[in-house]
PDB file of C-alpha atoms in Angstrom:
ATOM      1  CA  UNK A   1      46.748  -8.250 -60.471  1.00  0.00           C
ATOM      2  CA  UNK A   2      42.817  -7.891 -59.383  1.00  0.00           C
ATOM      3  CA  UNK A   3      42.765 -11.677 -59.564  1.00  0.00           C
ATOM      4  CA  UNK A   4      45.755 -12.093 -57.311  1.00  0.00           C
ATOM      5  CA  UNK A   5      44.701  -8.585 -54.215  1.00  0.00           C
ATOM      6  CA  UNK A   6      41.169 -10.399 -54.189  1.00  0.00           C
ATOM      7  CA  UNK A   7      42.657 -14.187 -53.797  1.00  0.00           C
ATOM      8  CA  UNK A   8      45.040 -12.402 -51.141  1.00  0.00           C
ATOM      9  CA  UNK A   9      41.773 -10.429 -49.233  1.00  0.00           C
ATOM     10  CA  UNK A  10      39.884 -13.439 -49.254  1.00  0.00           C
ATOM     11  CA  UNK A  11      42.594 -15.124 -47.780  1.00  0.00           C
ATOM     12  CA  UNK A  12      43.189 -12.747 -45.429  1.00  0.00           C
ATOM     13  CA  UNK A  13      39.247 -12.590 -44.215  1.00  0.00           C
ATOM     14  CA  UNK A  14      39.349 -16.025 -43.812  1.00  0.00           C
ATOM     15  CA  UNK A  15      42.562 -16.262 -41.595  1.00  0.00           C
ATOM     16  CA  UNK A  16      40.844 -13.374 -39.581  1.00  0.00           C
ATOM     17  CA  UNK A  17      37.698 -15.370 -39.245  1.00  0.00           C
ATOM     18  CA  UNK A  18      39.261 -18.554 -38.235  1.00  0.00           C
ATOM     19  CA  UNK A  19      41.389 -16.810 -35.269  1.00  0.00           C
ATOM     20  CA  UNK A  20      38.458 -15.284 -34.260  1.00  0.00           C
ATOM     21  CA  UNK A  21      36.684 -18.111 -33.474  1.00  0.00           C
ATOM     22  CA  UNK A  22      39.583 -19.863 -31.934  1.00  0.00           C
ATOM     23  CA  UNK A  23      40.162 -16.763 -29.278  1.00  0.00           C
ATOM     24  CA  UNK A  24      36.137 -17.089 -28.646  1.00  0.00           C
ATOM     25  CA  UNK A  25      35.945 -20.075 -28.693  1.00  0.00           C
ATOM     26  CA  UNK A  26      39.201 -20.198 -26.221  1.00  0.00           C
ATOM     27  CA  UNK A  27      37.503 -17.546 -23.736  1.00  0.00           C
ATOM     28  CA  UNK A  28      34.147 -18.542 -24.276  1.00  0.00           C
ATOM     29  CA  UNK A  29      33.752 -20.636 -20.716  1.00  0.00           C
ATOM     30  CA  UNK A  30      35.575 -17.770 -18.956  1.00  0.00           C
ATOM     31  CA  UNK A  31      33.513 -15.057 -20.670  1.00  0.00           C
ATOM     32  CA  UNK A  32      30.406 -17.728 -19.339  1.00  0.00           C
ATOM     33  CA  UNK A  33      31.712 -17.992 -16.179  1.00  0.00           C
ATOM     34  CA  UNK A  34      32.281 -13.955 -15.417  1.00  0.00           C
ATOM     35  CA  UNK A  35      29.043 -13.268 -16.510  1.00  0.00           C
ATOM     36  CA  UNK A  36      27.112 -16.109 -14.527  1.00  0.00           C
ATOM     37  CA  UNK A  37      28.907 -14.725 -11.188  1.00  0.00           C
ATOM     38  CA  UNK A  38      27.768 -11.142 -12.446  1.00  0.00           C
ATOM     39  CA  UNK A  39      24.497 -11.932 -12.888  1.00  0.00           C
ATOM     40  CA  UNK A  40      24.379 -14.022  -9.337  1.00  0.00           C
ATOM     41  CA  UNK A  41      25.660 -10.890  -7.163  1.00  0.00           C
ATOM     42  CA  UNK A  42      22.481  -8.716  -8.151  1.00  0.00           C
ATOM     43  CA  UNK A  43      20.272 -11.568  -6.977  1.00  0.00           C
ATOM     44  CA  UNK A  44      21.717 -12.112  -3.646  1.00  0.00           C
ATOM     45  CA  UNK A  45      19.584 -12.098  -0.866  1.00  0.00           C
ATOM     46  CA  UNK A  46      21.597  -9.611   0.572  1.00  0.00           C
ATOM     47  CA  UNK A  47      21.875  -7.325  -1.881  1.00  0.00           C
ATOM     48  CA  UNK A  48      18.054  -7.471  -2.194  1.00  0.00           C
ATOM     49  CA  UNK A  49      17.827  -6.792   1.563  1.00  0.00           C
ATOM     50  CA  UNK A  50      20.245  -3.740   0.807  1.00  0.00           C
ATOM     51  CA  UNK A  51      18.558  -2.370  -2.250  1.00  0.00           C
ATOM     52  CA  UNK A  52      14.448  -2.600  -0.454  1.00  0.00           C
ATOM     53  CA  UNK A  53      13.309  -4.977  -2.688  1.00  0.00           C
ATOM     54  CA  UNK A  54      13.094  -7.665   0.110  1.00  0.00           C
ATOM     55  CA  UNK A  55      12.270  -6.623   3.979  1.00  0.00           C
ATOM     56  CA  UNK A  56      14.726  -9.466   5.121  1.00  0.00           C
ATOM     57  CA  UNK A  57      16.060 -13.346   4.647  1.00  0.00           C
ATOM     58  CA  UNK A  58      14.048 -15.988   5.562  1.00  0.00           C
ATOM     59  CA  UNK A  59      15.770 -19.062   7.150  1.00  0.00           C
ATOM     60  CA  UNK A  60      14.399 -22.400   4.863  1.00  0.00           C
ATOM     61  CA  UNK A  61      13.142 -23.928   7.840  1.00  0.00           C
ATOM     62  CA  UNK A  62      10.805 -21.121   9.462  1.00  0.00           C
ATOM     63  CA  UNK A  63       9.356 -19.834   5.463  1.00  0.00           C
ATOM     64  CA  UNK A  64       6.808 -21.837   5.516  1.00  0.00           C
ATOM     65  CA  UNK A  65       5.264 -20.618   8.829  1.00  0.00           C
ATOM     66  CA  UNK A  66       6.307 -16.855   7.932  1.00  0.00           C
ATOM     67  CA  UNK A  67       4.564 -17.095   4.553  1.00  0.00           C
ATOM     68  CA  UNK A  68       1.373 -18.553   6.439  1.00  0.00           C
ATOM     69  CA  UNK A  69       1.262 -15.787   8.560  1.00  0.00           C
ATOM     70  CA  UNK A  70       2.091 -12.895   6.017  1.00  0.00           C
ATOM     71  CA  UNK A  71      -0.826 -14.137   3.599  1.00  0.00           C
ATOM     72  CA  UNK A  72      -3.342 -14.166   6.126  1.00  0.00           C
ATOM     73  CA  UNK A  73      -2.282 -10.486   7.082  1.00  0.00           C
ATOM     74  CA  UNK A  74      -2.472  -9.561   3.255  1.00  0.00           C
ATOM     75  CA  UNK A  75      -5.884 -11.299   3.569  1.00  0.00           C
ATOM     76  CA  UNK A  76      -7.030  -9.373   6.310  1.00  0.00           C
ATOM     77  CA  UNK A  77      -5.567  -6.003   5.542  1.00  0.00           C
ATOM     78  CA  UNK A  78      -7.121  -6.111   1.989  1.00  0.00           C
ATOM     79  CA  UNK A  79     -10.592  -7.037   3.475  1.00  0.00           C
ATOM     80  CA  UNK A  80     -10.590  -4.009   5.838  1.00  0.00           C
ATOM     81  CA  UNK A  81      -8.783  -2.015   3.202  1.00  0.00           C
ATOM     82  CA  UNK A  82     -12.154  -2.731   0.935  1.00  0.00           C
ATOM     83  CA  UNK A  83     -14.826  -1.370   3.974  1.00  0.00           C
ATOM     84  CA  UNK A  84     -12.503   1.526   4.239  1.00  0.00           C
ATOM     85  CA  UNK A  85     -12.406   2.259   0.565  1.00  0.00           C
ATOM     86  CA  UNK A  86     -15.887   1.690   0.654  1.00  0.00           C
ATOM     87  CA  UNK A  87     -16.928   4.422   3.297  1.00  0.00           C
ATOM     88  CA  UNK A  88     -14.270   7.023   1.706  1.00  0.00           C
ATOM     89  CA  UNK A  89     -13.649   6.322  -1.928  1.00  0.00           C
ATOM     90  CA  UNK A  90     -11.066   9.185  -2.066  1.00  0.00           C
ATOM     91  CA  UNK A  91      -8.908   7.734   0.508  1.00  0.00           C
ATOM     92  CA  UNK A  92      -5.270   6.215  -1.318  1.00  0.00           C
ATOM     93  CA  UNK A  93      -3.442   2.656  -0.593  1.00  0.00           C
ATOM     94  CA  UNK A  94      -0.868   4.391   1.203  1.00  0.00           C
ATOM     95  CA  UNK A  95      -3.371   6.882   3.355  1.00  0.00           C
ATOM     96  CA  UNK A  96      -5.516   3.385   4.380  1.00  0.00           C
ATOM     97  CA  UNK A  97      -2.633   1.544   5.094  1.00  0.00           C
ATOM     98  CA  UNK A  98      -1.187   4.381   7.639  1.00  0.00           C
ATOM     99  CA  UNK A  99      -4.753   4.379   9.225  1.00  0.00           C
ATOM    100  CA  UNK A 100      -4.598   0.659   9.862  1.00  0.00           C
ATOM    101  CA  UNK A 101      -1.516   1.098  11.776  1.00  0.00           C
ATOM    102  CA  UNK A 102      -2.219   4.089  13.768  1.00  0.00           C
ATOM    103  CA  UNK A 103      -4.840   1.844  14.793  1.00  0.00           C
ATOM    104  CA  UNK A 104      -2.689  -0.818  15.446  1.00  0.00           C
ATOM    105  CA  UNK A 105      -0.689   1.220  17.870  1.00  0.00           C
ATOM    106  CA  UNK A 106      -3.535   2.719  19.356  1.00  0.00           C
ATOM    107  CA  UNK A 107      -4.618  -1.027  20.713  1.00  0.00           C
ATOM    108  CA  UNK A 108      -1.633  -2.279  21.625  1.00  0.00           C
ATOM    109  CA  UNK A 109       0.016   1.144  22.713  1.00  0.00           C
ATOM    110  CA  UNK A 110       3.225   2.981  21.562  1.00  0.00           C
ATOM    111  CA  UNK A 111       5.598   0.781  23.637  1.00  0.00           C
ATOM    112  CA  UNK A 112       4.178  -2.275  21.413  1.00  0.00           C
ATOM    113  CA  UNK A 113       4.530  -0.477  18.275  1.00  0.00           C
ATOM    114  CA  UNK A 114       7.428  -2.878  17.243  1.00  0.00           C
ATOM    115  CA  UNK A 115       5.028  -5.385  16.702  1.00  0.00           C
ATOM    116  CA  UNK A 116       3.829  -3.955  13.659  1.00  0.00           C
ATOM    117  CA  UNK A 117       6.161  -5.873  11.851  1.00  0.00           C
ATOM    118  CA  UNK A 118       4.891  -8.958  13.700  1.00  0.00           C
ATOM    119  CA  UNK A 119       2.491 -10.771  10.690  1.00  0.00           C
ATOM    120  CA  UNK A 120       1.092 -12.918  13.496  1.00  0.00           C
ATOM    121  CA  UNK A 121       0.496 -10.317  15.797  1.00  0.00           C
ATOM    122  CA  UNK A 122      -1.327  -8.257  13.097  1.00  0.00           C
ATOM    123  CA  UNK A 123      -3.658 -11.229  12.580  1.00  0.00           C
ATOM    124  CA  UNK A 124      -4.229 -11.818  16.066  1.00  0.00           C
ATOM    125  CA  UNK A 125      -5.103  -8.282  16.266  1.00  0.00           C
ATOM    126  CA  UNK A 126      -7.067  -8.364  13.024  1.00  0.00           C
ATOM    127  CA  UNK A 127      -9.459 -11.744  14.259  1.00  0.00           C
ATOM    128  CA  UNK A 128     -10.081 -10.748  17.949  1.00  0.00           C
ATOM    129  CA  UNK A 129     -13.947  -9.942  18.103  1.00  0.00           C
ATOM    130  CA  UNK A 130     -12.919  -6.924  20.320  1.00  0.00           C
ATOM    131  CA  UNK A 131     -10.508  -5.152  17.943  1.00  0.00           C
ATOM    132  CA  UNK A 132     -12.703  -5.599  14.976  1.00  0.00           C
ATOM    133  CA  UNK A 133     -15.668  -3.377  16.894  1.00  0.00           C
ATOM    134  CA  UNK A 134     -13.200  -0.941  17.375  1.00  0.00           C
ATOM    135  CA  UNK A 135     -12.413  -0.913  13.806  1.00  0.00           C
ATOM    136  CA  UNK A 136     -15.828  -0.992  12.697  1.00  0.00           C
ATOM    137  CA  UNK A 137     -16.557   2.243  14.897  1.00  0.00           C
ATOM    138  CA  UNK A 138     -13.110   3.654  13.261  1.00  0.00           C
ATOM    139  CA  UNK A 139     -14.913   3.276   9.865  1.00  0.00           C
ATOM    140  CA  UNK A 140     -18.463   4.486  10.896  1.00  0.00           C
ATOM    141  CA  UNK A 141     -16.389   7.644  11.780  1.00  0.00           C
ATOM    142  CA  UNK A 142     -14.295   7.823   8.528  1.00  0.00           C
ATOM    143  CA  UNK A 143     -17.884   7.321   6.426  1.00  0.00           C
ATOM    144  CA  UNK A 144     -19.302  10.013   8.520  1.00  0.00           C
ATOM    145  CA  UNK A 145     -16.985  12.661   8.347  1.00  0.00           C
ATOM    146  CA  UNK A 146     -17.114  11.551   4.204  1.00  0.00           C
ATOM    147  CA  UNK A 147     -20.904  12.330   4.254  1.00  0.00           C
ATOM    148  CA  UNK A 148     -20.158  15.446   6.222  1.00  0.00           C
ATOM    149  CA  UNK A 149     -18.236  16.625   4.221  1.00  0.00           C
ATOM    150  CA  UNK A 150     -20.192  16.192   0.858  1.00  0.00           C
ATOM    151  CA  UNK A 151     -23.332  17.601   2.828  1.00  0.00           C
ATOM    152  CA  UNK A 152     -20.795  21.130   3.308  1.00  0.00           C
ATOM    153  CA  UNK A 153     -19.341  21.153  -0.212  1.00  0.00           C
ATOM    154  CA  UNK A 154     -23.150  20.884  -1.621  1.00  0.00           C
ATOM    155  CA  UNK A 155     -24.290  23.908   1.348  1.00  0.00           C
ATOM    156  CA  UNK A 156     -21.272  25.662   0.216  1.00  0.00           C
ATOM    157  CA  UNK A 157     -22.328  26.119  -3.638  1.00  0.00           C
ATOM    158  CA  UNK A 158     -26.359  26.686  -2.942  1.00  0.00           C
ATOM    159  CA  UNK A 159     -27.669  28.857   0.239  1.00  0.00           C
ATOM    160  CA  UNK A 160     -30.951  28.661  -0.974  1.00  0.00           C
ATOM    161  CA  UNK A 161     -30.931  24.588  -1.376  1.00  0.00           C
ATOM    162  CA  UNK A 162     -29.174  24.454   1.873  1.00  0.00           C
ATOM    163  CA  UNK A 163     -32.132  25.933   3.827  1.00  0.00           C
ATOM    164  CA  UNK A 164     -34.357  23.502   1.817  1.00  0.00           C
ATOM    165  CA  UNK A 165     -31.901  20.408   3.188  1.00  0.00           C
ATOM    166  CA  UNK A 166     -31.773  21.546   6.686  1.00  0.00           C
ATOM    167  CA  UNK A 167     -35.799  21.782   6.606  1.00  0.00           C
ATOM    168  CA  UNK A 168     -36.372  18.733   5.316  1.00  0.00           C
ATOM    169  CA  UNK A 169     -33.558  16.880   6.880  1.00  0.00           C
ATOM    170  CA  UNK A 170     -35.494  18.624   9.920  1.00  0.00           C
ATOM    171  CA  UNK A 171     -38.809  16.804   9.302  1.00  0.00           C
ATOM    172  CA  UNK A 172     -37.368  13.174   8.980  1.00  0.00           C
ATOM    173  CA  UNK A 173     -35.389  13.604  12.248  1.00  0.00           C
ATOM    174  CA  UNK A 174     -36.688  12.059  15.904  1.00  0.00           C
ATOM    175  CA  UNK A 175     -38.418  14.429  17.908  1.00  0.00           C
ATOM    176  CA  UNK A 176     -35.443  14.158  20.238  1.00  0.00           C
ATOM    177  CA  UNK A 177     -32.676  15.111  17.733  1.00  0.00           C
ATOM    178  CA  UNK A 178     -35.229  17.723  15.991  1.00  0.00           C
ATOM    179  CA  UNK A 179     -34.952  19.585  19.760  1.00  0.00           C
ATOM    180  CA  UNK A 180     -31.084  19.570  20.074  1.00  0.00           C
ATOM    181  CA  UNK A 181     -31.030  20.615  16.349  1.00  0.00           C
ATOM    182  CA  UNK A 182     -33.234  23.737  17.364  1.00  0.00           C
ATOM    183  CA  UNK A 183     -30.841  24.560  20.625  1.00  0.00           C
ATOM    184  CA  UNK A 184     -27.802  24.544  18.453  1.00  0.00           C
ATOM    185  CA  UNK A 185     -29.289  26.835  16.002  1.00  0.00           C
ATOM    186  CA  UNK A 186     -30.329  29.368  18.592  1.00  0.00           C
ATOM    187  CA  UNK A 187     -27.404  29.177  20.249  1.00  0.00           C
ATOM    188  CA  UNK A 188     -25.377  29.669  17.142  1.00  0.00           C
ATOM    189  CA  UNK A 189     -28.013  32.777  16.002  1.00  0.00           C
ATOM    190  CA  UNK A 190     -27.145  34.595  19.332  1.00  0.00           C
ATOM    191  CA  UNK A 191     -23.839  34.374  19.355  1.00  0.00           C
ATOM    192  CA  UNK A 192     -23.508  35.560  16.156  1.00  0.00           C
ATOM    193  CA  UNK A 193     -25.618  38.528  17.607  1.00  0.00           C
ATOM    194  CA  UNK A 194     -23.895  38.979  20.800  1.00  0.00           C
ATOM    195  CA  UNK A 195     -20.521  39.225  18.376  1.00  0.00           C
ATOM    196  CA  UNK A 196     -19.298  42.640  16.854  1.00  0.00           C
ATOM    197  CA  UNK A 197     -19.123  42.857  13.593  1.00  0.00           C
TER     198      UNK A 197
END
């Protein structure tokens, strides 16, 4: 009886196995096909456009030209992103990159703001000799208020090594800035006296 259940099981499994494969065999192509068109939709250009991932659809003709334009402002921005990071180290990608445009709309003005999203405009803007002085004054001013503000943490945590800066930053200045130095102090000494505590 053993001999004769296991003949009948084996028989079985092997019925089971060979309509199996015939049903995946049978939906195999549309199984294929379903899953191809699945896969497809999460690609689309669209849905890109709708999830972020892409800022918009280029037309085949005009990619070539856009992609010109977008690597030389990638170029450019990461070149001025580098003095920047270099005057400030503590300034982020994101902090940087909002500077750059403030600036942006501070040349052309807030009417021309749209043009932000304008590669070749941001290039143009980026290359003129005129724009790039202004920058480089924008970045004198970001390393200077850096410095300054080292120079006041360090005053903060010593008094006494703060009078020793001033007096020897005192000694290495011009004549010229040595006088409006001492004119600030006084001024600042007697209007803390004039004050009531």
């Amino acid at each position: 009886v053993t001999g004769v259940q296991t003949c009948a099981f084996r028989s079985k499994q092997w019925y089971q196995r060979r309509v199996r494969g015939n049903r995946e065999a049978y939906l195999m192509p549309s199984y294929h096909m379903i899953s191809t068109t699945f896969a497809d939709l999460h690609d689309t250009p669209q849905r890109m456009v709708a999830k972020g991932v892409i800022q918009e659809i280029l037309d085949w003709e005009t990619s070539r030209e856009f992609f010109y334009w977008r690597v030389r402002r990638r170029v450019l921005e990461n070149s001025l992103e580098r003095k920047i990071k270099a005057a400030n180290k503590k300034l982020e990608h994101g902090q940087i990159q909002s500077m750059i445009r403030r600036w942006f709309i501070e040349a052309k003005g807030p009417v021309m703001n749209y043009l932000w999203d304008d590669n070749r405009a941001v290039v143009e803007w980026l290359s003129s000799e005129e724009e790039l002085q202004s920058v480089e004054e924008n970045i004198k001013i970001i390393e200077k208020d850096c410095l300054l503000s080292k120079i006041d943490k360090l005053a903060n945590q010593n008094e006494e090594v703060s009078f020793e800066a001033i007096v020897s930053l005192l000694h290495r200045m011009q004549p010229r800035h040595q006088e409006e130095v001492r004119k600030m102090l006084n001024a600042a000494s007697s209007s803390k006296e004039e004050s009531p505590e």
